[in-house]
Amino acid sequence: MELSRLSLAHAADLLRKRSLSSVELTRFFLTRIEQKNPELNAYITVDEEGALAAAQAADARLARGDGTPLTGLPLAVKDLFCTHGLRTTCASKMLHTFCPPYESTVTRRLKEAGAVLLGKTNMDEFAMGSSNETSFFGPARNPWNPARTPGGSSGGSAVAVAAGLCLAAIGTDTGGSIRQPAAMTGITGLKPTYGRISRFGMIAFASSLDQAGPMTRSVADAALLLQSMAGHDPLDSTSIDAVVPSYAEALTAHVQGLRIGIPAEYFAEGLTDAVRDAVERAITTFRALGAQCIPLSLPSTPYAIPTYYVIAPAEASSNLARYDGVRFGYRCENPKDLQDMYARSRAEGFGAEVKRRIMLGTYVLSSGYYDAYYRKAQKVRRLIADDFQTALAQVDLLLTPTTPETAFLIGEKNNDPVRMYLSDIFTINVNLAGLPAISLPCGFDANSLPIGLQLIGRPLQESTLLTAGQAFQQATDWHLRSPV
Amino acid sequence: MKHPPPSRYESVIGLEVHAQMRTRSKIFCGCPNQFGAVANSQICPVCAAFPGVLPVLNREAVNMAIKTGLAIHGQLRLFSEFSRKNYFYPDLPAGYQISQYELPIVEQGHLMIDSPTDKTSKRIGITRIHMEVDAGKSLHEGILGASWVDLNRTGTPLMEIVSEPDLRSSAEAGEYLKKLRAIVRYLEVCDGNMEEGSFRCDANVSVRLRGTTTLGTRCELKNLNSIRNVMRAIDYEVERQIELVEHGEQVVQESRLWNADLNSSRSMRGKEDAHDYRYFPEPDLPPLRITPERIEAVAQTMPELPEAKSVRFQTQYQLSAYDAGVLTSSRELADYFEAVAQHTADLGHPNPKAAANWVTVELCGRLNRDNREIQHTPIPAHRLGQLLAMIQRGTLSGKMAKEIFEILFTDGGDPEQIVRQQGLQQVTDQDAIVQVIEQVLDAHPEDVGLYLAGKTKVFGFLVGQIMKASQGKANPALVNQLLQSQLLKRG
């Protein structure tokens, strides 16, 4: 039995039957991390002590027979979820020693369910980036080819899942940060509806776009994790107060008669042939499964990138103002006065991409520019959301490529921010509209690099995504391919 | 009160009041909303703006804003929103203040004031009331080359109440502030304490030639920690601006810091004016939606407000507008008066006018002398009621009642008992009074003669002599009546 590729349900079953203990499973992953992390750099912090203690507690709980479907399962968490007493860096020098005195709602729920947190995964600094290269701790590497990036910003989580350094991981997605790395590492990544999962304790990048979600090796695993993460949280006023359905039930439904829209704008120039071919084969698969695939148009698509790069940096410039060296985080040496402390702590504590976005955001909110940029971007955002709403009134979900190309080389786009931003061209719109979407592995290119497809659903219709995703994964084996 | 001579200039004043709301917890987290605790002991990760924390709006604060909005006859927005006001300061942990900006909860209200300048009732528009969060405090004492930050105050809910530039004198500004403060105190949404900063006021002042309608360049006056200081600072500013204009100079739009000790203000120009706050809607809070039902429910909890109470006092108790105004200036004073009036009535001797006089003149005067508020009066309302009933009954003369009042004020006790103990009972025994009258008339035969000859002016003199002879204990009404008959007997 290959422990590194176990599904969550299978692992839980082994633990319940006591044919494997959580401590054994946890030790297995800790050892594997020790072997592989130096090369892949998936984890920033490995919490051996905490993980083993949680595993022991989980074993005791399982012995008492009051475990949950997650009890004893070793998971990895992106290093922007605040974990009480465990360093949370956001992959930034600014927070490289920050130890939160509180727990994020997501990790609290996972811990309460008995999950074991192996450690905190690498990411782009403050989740700003599409390649994991802006991390203060160095880039995570794609297990399919370590010269390439795993995508970003949840690159470390994607690598940990793809390389079997955990059973599953949690990421966050502001403009594609779960789905793009999922596509580039051949795993399943689900971004739920904005507000489906609490943002409390999740270090903010762009508050109106950020959303946590599962990164797993299968749709079934994603459903299981989503089940324990989703739901209203009184600590997050933007979390949605709506009943959480049974996602396991969604896995057993059929796609017969499901109407899938294929938006023309997502198959335009910039898309590589390999990705186009793989996604078109996937469409054929869905047709074969009984779904109707209907061509349609989302005319506002080209405005997504400029809109996003006004709104997200605007919010970020404000969200990141709290890193001032006063109460926590990095403070420069020997400041000569208050202004100097602010200026140098931030200049020295933040990396180039973070500073670029703070400046961009500050600019678009400045008096005299606000109407031309921020207010206009909000209007366009409304149009984009309306476009999706119109489309999703005709079809049950949309199918697109997740990214225009497969994993690129580390260093390839580093010095060209706009090219880097285009890597999220198919995912960003979904955040602007607040919709749920999932990325599924659907093939490989000539370099044996994974390709992902994206399914986009109606608000709070994660179940439809899971139904379609599960059907696809039962008809294909792309998600079972392993890089190691 | 100083009334500047009518000049060619007219001053135009608008006030911005920041009122701290008396909610149990802070506006965006569960920390207690209270003062005086050890620095940084009333804070949590939300107060300190730690990474990843989120604000959750306090319902009680919203209800208080609704109440205040209703009290000033404002329009309540069913859909309002919070924004972020971005600037760096050590006592502003998030680097932004959460404040209602484009869509405040209350708009277009007003207050009626009695203008001391025009001697008329005047409508002062209130542009808006919006909710926002207070900042912490920077402390610069006890440390060299650095500062302390105390975040206890961070998260205190504030209402900013912005008036239209409808005020035309410092006296009107003072009246407006008194009215507004009385309202927030009646509503129990703010303690109205200017010295402690729970009710803070900035004044926007400009001048223009009388008869013109365009506004002059305004200056914003800050650090005004009492109504008196607001008025002094406005007077100073008006004079300063007139002087500038008279000398052909320009008024520069700026913030000015009032110094009460020097009785002058100085410019805060420089960093203040460089701010670009980069307001944008707060993405961590959904827009605030309130329903007409909620407003109605809050309206049901509204107490009777000063204006309505004053009108009622004038009709129910036949008080003058002035007395009713004084008595309703605070809820506690009004309640006290009503309790006294009720008690005298219960004792069978209703006289609300006398009650009003005793409360406003004697009691308030005495409290003032001790610098005390009505809440801390040593005389319970029922004791004062008892005293007034005794006067009505004729047991006590007004003069004697004042002596008893002083004893009640300093030592407390039961007025009936004090009277008995001190032998201060008024003499109502007719025979005893006639006896005194006879003695006095015997001692003043000339005056008796003058009276009988038609010079009735001496009557008063004789009353005085009789009261003096009775050591003030004789019932004056009886003295009048009996003196008349005794004099006639000698005719």
mmCIF file of N, CA, C and O in Angstrom, chain A residues 164-228:
data_model
loop_
_atom_site.group_PDB
_atom_site.id
_atom_site.type_symbol
_atom_site.label_atom_id
_atom_site.label_comp_id
_atom_site.label_asym_id
_atom_site.label_seq_id
_atom_site.Cartn_x
_atom_site.Cartn_y
_atom_site.Cartn_z
ATOM 1 N N GLY A 164 2.859 13.958 -2.398
ATOM 2 C CA GLY A 164 2.547 13.035 -1.303
ATOM 3 C C GLY A 164 3.239 13.401 -0.005
ATOM 4 O O GLY A 164 3.704 12.534 0.737
ATOM 5 N N LEU A 165 3.337 14.677 0.301
ATOM 6 C CA LEU A 165 3.921 15.122 1.564
ATOM 7 C C LEU A 165 2.826 15.414 2.591
ATOM 8 O O LEU A 165 3.081 16.019 3.641
ATOM 9 N N CYS A 166 1.604 15.020 2.275
ATOM 10 C CA CYS A 166 0.455 15.128 3.166
ATOM 11 C C CYS A 166 -0.684 14.398 2.461
ATOM 12 O O CYS A 166 -0.542 14.029 1.290
ATOM 13 N N LEU A 167 -1.768 14.183 3.173
ATOM 14 C CA LEU A 167 -2.910 13.552 2.494
ATOM 15 C C LEU A 167 -3.655 14.568 1.650
ATOM 16 O O LEU A 167 -4.151 14.265 0.576
ATOM 17 N N ALA A 168 -3.758 15.785 2.190
ATOM 18 C CA ALA A 168 -4.466 16.858 1.479
ATOM 19 C C ALA A 168 -4.025 18.169 2.115
ATOM 20 O O ALA A 168 -3.398 18.172 3.183
ATOM 21 N N ALA A 169 -4.366 19.270 1.461
ATOM 22 C CA ALA A 169 -3.918 20.554 1.975
ATOM 23 C C ALA A 169 -5.015 21.602 1.812
ATOM 24 O O ALA A 169 -5.982 21.410 1.075
ATOM 25 N N ILE A 170 -4.814 22.708 2.538
ATOM 26 C CA ILE A 170 -5.723 23.842 2.427
ATOM 27 C C ILE A 170 -4.964 24.984 1.759
ATOM 28 O O ILE A 170 -3.821 25.260 2.109
ATOM 29 N N GLY A 171 -5.631 25.612 0.820
ATOM 30 C CA GLY A 171 -5.043 26.781 0.172
ATOM 31 C C GLY A 171 -6.007 27.942 0.237
ATOM 32 O O GLY A 171 -7.087 27.841 0.848
ATOM 33 N N THR A 172 -5.626 29.038 -0.368
ATOM 34 C CA THR A 172 -6.566 30.158 -0.512
ATOM 35 C C THR A 172 -6.471 30.660 -1.944
ATOM 36 O O THR A 172 -5.451 30.466 -2.614
ATOM 37 N N ASP A 173 -7.541 31.289 -2.383
ATOM 38 C CA ASP A 173 -7.665 31.661 -3.782
ATOM 39 C C ASP A 173 -8.242 33.073 -3.861
ATOM 40 O O ASP A 173 -9.377 33.309 -3.468
ATOM 41 N N THR A 174 -7.439 34.010 -4.351
ATOM 42 C CA THR A 174 -7.882 35.400 -4.486
ATOM 43 C C THR A 174 -8.110 35.736 -5.960
ATOM 44 O O THR A 174 -8.982 36.525 -6.297
ATOM 45 N N GLY A 175 -7.279 35.090 -6.819
ATOM 46 C CA GLY A 175 -7.436 35.316 -8.257
ATOM 47 C C GLY A 175 -7.133 34.045 -9.034
ATOM 48 O O GLY A 175 -6.931 34.077 -10.243
ATOM 49 N N GLY A 176 -7.044 32.944 -8.304
ATOM 50 C CA GLY A 176 -6.711 31.673 -8.956
ATOM 51 C C GLY A 176 -5.694 30.878 -8.149
ATOM 52 O O GLY A 176 -5.190 29.848 -8.604
ATOM 53 N N SER A 177 -5.395 31.350 -6.960
ATOM 54 C CA SER A 177 -4.289 30.806 -6.166
ATOM 55 C C SER A 177 -4.471 29.381 -5.676
ATOM 56 O O SER A 177 -3.515 28.777 -5.195
ATOM 57 N N ILE A 178 -5.680 28.828 -5.759
ATOM 58 C CA ILE A 178 -5.853 27.392 -5.516
ATOM 59 C C ILE A 178 -5.843 26.664 -6.863
ATOM 60 O O ILE A 178 -5.143 25.668 -7.057
ATOM 61 N N ARG A 179 -6.612 27.200 -7.821
ATOM 62 C CA ARG A 179 -6.858 26.476 -9.069
ATOM 63 C C ARG A 179 -5.647 26.451 -9.989
ATOM 64 O O ARG A 179 -5.336 25.412 -10.580
ATOM 65 N N GLN A 180 -4.932 27.571 -10.092
ATOM 66 C CA GLN A 180 -3.790 27.615 -11.013
ATOM 67 C C GLN A 180 -2.688 26.652 -10.561
ATOM 68 O O GLN A 180 -2.219 25.849 -11.362
ATOM 69 N N PRO A 181 -2.271 26.665 -9.296
ATOM 70 C CA PRO A 181 -1.264 25.672 -8.887
ATOM 71 C C PRO A 181 -1.800 24.234 -8.922
ATOM 72 O O PRO A 181 -1.043 23.304 -9.189
ATOM 73 N N ALA A 182 -3.104 24.066 -8.666
ATOM 74 C CA ALA A 182 -3.677 22.716 -8.768
ATOM 75 C C ALA A 182 -3.507 22.206 -10.198
ATOM 76 O O ALA A 182 -3.080 21.067 -10.419
ATOM 77 N N ALA A 183 -3.818 23.079 -11.171
ATOM 78 C CA ALA A 183 -3.682 22.682 -12.577
ATOM 79 C C ALA A 183 -2.224 22.358 -12.914
ATOM 80 O O ALA A 183 -1.942 21.384 -13.611
ATOM 81 N N MET A 184 -1.319 23.168 -12.388
ATOM 82 C CA MET A 184 0.091 23.012 -12.764
ATOM 83 C C MET A 184 0.770 21.842 -12.057
ATOM 84 O O MET A 184 1.884 21.464 -12.432
ATOM 85 N N THR A 185 0.133 21.298 -11.041
ATOM 86 C CA THR A 185 0.739 20.157 -10.343
ATOM 87 C C THR A 185 -0.112 18.908 -10.478
ATOM 88 O O THR A 185 0.166 17.890 -9.835
ATOM 89 N N GLY A 186 -1.176 18.979 -11.266
ATOM 90 C CA GLY A 186 -1.989 17.789 -11.525
ATOM 91 C C GLY A 186 -2.847 17.343 -10.356
ATOM 92 O O GLY A 186 -3.060 16.144 -10.153
ATOM 93 N N ILE A 187 -3.330 18.284 -9.566
ATOM 94 C CA ILE A 187 -4.212 17.904 -8.459
ATOM 95 C C ILE A 187 -5.571 18.594 -8.614
ATOM 96 O O ILE A 187 -5.806 19.348 -9.558
ATOM 97 N N THR A 188 -6.444 18.328 -7.646
ATOM 98 C CA THR A 188 -7.775 18.900 -7.647
ATOM 99 C C THR A 188 -7.792 20.093 -6.692
ATOM 100 O O THR A 188 -7.332 19.976 -5.552
ATOM 101 N N GLY A 189 -8.296 21.232 -7.167
ATOM 102 C CA GLY A 189 -8.329 22.412 -6.297
ATOM 103 C C GLY A 189 -9.690 23.084 -6.372
ATOM 104 O O GLY A 189 -10.164 23.401 -7.461
ATOM 105 N N LEU A 190 -10.314 23.288 -5.230
ATOM 106 C CA LEU A 190 -11.663 23.858 -5.207
ATOM 107 C C LEU A 190 -11.662 25.223 -4.533
ATOM 108 O O LEU A 190 -11.238 25.361 -3.385
ATOM 109 N N LYS A 191 -12.120 26.217 -5.269
ATOM 110 C CA LYS A 191 -12.381 27.524 -4.663
ATOM 111 C C LYS A 191 -13.882 27.641 -4.465
ATOM 112 O O LYS A 191 -14.634 27.766 -5.420
ATOM 113 N N PRO A 192 -14.334 27.655 -3.207
ATOM 114 C CA PRO A 192 -15.781 27.746 -2.964
ATOM 115 C C PRO A 192 -16.306 29.157 -3.243
ATOM 116 O O PRO A 192 -15.539 30.086 -3.523
ATOM 117 N N THR A 193 -17.610 29.284 -3.173
ATOM 118 C CA THR A 193 -18.285 30.578 -3.289
ATOM 119 C C THR A 193 -17.699 31.542 -2.251
ATOM 120 O O THR A 193 -17.423 31.140 -1.121
ATOM 121 N N TYR A 194 -17.532 32.807 -2.647
ATOM 122 C CA TYR A 194 -17.052 33.792 -1.670
ATOM 123 C C TYR A 194 -18.016 33.804 -0.473
ATOM 124 O O TYR A 194 -19.229 33.946 -0.651
ATOM 125 N N GLY A 195 -17.467 33.618 0.714
ATOM 126 C CA GLY A 195 -18.319 33.632 1.916
ATOM 127 C C GLY A 195 -18.745 32.258 2.397
ATOM 128 O O GLY A 195 -19.315 32.123 3.462
ATOM 129 N N ARG A 196 -18.457 31.231 1.604
ATOM 130 C CA ARG A 196 -18.839 29.862 2.009
ATOM 131 C C ARG A 196 -18.001 29.408 3.213
ATOM 132 O O ARG A 196 -18.465 28.692 4.096
ATOM 133 N N ILE A 197 -16.739 29.849 3.220
ATOM 134 C CA ILE A 197 -15.825 29.476 4.305
ATOM 135 C C ILE A 197 -15.344 30.755 4.995
ATOM 136 O O ILE A 197 -15.048 31.750 4.336
ATOM 137 N N SER A 198 -15.288 30.706 6.304
ATOM 138 C CA SER A 198 -14.884 31.883 7.080
ATOM 139 C C SER A 198 -13.472 32.342 6.734
ATOM 140 O O SER A 198 -12.562 31.539 6.574
ATOM 141 N N ARG A 199 -13.302 33.635 6.685
ATOM 142 C CA ARG A 199 -11.975 34.214 6.487
ATOM 143 C C ARG A 199 -11.320 34.595 7.806
ATOM 144 O O ARG A 199 -10.197 35.124 7.815
ATOM 145 N N PHE A 200 -11.991 34.356 8.939
ATOM 146 C CA PHE A 200 -11.400 34.802 10.201
ATOM 147 C C PHE A 200 -10.070 34.087 10.442
ATOM 148 O O PHE A 200 -9.987 32.863 10.381
ATOM 149 N N GLY A 201 -9.051 34.873 10.705
ATOM 150 C CA GLY A 201 -7.733 34.309 10.991
ATOM 151 C C GLY A 201 -6.934 33.958 9.750
ATOM 152 O O GLY A 201 -5.847 33.397 9.833
ATOM 153 N N MET A 202 -7.496 34.265 8.594
ATOM 154 C CA MET A 202 -6.813 34.051 7.326
ATOM 155 C C MET A 202 -6.192 35.402 6.977
ATOM 156 O O MET A 202 -6.923 36.378 6.827
ATOM 157 N N ILE A 203 -4.878 35.466 6.870
ATOM 158 C CA ILE A 203 -4.256 36.774 6.676
ATOM 159 C C ILE A 203 -4.692 37.346 5.332
ATOM 160 O O ILE A 203 -4.540 36.703 4.293
ATOM 161 N N ALA A 204 -5.262 38.544 5.390
ATOM 162 C CA ALA A 204 -5.936 39.092 4.221
ATOM 163 C C ALA A 204 -4.958 39.590 3.161
ATOM 164 O O ALA A 204 -3.950 40.214 3.461
ATOM 165 N N PHE A 205 -5.311 39.285 1.913
ATOM 166 C CA PHE A 205 -4.658 39.918 0.768
ATOM 167 C C PHE A 205 -5.690 40.904 0.214
ATOM 168 O O PHE A 205 -5.564 42.121 0.391
ATOM 169 N N ALA A 206 -6.764 40.391 -0.394
ATOM 170 C CA ALA A 206 -7.830 41.261 -0.897
ATOM 171 C C ALA A 206 -9.153 40.731 -0.342
ATOM 172 O O ALA A 206 -9.659 39.707 -0.802
ATOM 173 N N SER A 207 -9.668 41.449 0.639
ATOM 174 C CA SER A 207 -10.766 40.934 1.451
ATOM 175 C C SER A 207 -11.995 40.517 0.653
ATOM 176 O O SER A 207 -12.681 39.576 1.027
ATOM 177 N N SER A 208 -12.304 41.231 -0.426
ATOM 178 C CA SER A 208 -13.542 40.924 -1.144
ATOM 179 C C SER A 208 -13.360 39.781 -2.132
ATOM 180 O O SER A 208 -14.291 39.418 -2.839
ATOM 181 N N LEU A 209 -12.159 39.230 -2.205
ATOM 182 C CA LEU A 209 -11.857 38.174 -3.173
ATOM 183 C C LEU A 209 -11.336 36.897 -2.523
ATOM 184 O O LEU A 209 -11.515 35.802 -3.056
ATOM 185 N N ASP A 210 -10.666 37.035 -1.370
ATOM 186 C CA ASP A 210 -10.022 35.891 -0.713
ATOM 187 C C ASP A 210 -11.024 34.802 -0.343
ATOM 188 O O ASP A 210 -12.083 35.100 0.215
ATOM 189 N N GLN A 211 -10.669 33.574 -0.614
ATOM 190 C CA GLN A 211 -11.509 32.468 -0.168
ATOM 191 C C GLN A 211 -10.642 31.219 0.008
ATOM 192 O O GLN A 211 -9.811 30.908 -0.836
ATOM 193 N N ALA A 212 -10.840 30.536 1.127
ATOM 194 C CA ALA A 212 -10.100 29.302 1.399
ATOM 195 C C ALA A 212 -10.748 28.139 0.670
ATOM 196 O O ALA A 212 -11.925 28.196 0.314
ATOM 197 N N GLY A 213 -9.965 27.083 0.469
ATOM 198 C CA GLY A 213 -10.539 25.895 -0.154
ATOM 199 C C GLY A 213 -9.581 24.722 -0.093
ATOM 200 O O GLY A 213 -8.392 24.881 0.198
ATOM 201 N N PRO A 214 -10.106 23.532 -0.387
ATOM 202 C CA PRO A 214 -9.287 22.321 -0.327
ATOM 203 C C PRO A 214 -8.449 22.101 -1.589
ATOM 204 O O PRO A 214 -8.870 22.448 -2.687
ATOM 205 N N MET A 215 -7.269 21.511 -1.387
ATOM 206 C CA MET A 215 -6.389 21.100 -2.495
ATOM 207 C C MET A 215 -6.092 19.632 -2.230
ATOM 208 O O MET A 215 -5.485 19.291 -1.209
ATOM 209 N N THR A 216 -6.540 18.793 -3.134
ATOM 210 C CA THR A 216 -6.559 17.354 -2.855
ATOM 211 C C THR A 216 -6.172 16.554 -4.079
ATOM 212 O O THR A 216 -5.968 17.102 -5.154
ATOM 213 N N ARG A 217 -6.108 15.250 -3.892
ATOM 214 C CA ARG A 217 -5.785 14.383 -5.041
ATOM 215 C C ARG A 217 -7.039 13.835 -5.718
ATOM 216 O O ARG A 217 -6.952 13.119 -6.693
ATOM 217 N N SER A 218 -8.190 14.187 -5.159
ATOM 218 C CA SER A 218 -9.429 13.751 -5.825
ATOM 219 C C SER A 218 -10.579 14.668 -5.439
ATOM 220 O O SER A 218 -10.516 15.390 -4.432
ATOM 221 N N VAL A 219 -11.620 14.613 -6.237
ATOM 222 C CA VAL A 219 -12.833 15.372 -5.952
ATOM 223 C C VAL A 219 -13.471 14.877 -4.650
ATOM 224 O O VAL A 219 -13.962 15.668 -3.843
ATOM 225 N N ALA A 220 -13.423 13.578 -4.433
ATOM 226 C CA ALA A 220 -14.020 13.008 -3.221
ATOM 227 C C ALA A 220 -13.341 13.583 -1.978
ATOM 228 O O ALA A 220 -14.005 13.928 -0.985
ATOM 229 N N ASP A 221 -12.010 13.704 -2.029
ATOM 230 C CA ASP A 221 -11.284 14.294 -0.895
ATOM 231 C C ASP A 221 -11.678 15.762 -0.697
ATOM 232 O O ASP A 221 -11.833 16.226 0.433
ATOM 233 N N ALA A 222 -11.834 16.465 -1.803
ATOM 234 C CA ALA A 222 -12.207 17.878 -1.714
ATOM 235 C C ALA A 222 -13.572 18.026 -1.045
ATOM 236 O O ALA A 222 -13.785 18.915 -0.207
ATOM 237 N N ALA A 223 -14.495 17.130 -1.404
ATOM 238 C CA ALA A 223 -15.835 17.180 -0.817
ATOM 239 C C ALA A 223 -15.772 16.986 0.691
ATOM 240 O O ALA A 223 -16.433 17.690 1.468
ATOM 241 N N LEU A 224 -14.934 16.061 1.108
ATOM 242 C CA LEU A 224 -14.807 15.747 2.530
ATOM 243 C C LEU A 224 -14.238 16.936 3.315
ATOM 244 O O LEU A 224 -14.742 17.303 4.382
ATOM 245 N N LEU A 225 -13.207 17.568 2.761
ATOM 246 C CA LEU A 225 -12.602 18.713 3.449
ATOM 247 C C LEU A 225 -13.561 19.905 3.463
ATOM 248 O O LEU A 225 -13.715 20.584 4.485
ATOM 249 N N LEU A 226 -14.204 20.137 2.327
ATOM 250 C CA LEU A 226 -15.132 21.266 2.246
ATOM 251 C C LEU A 226 -16.214 21.128 3.308
ATOM 252 O O LEU A 226 -16.617 22.102 3.937
ATOM 253 N N GLN A 227 -16.671 19.890 3.499
ATOM 254 C CA GLN A 227 -17.735 19.653 4.470
ATOM 255 C C GLN A 227 -17.374 20.196 5.851
ATOM 256 O O GLN A 227 -18.207 20.786 6.531
ATOM 257 N N SER A 228 -16.132 20.013 6.243
ATOM 258 C CA SER A 228 -15.783 20.443 7.598
ATOM 259 C C SER A 228 -15.363 21.915 7.655
ATOM 260 O O SER A 228 -15.308 22.507 8.727
#
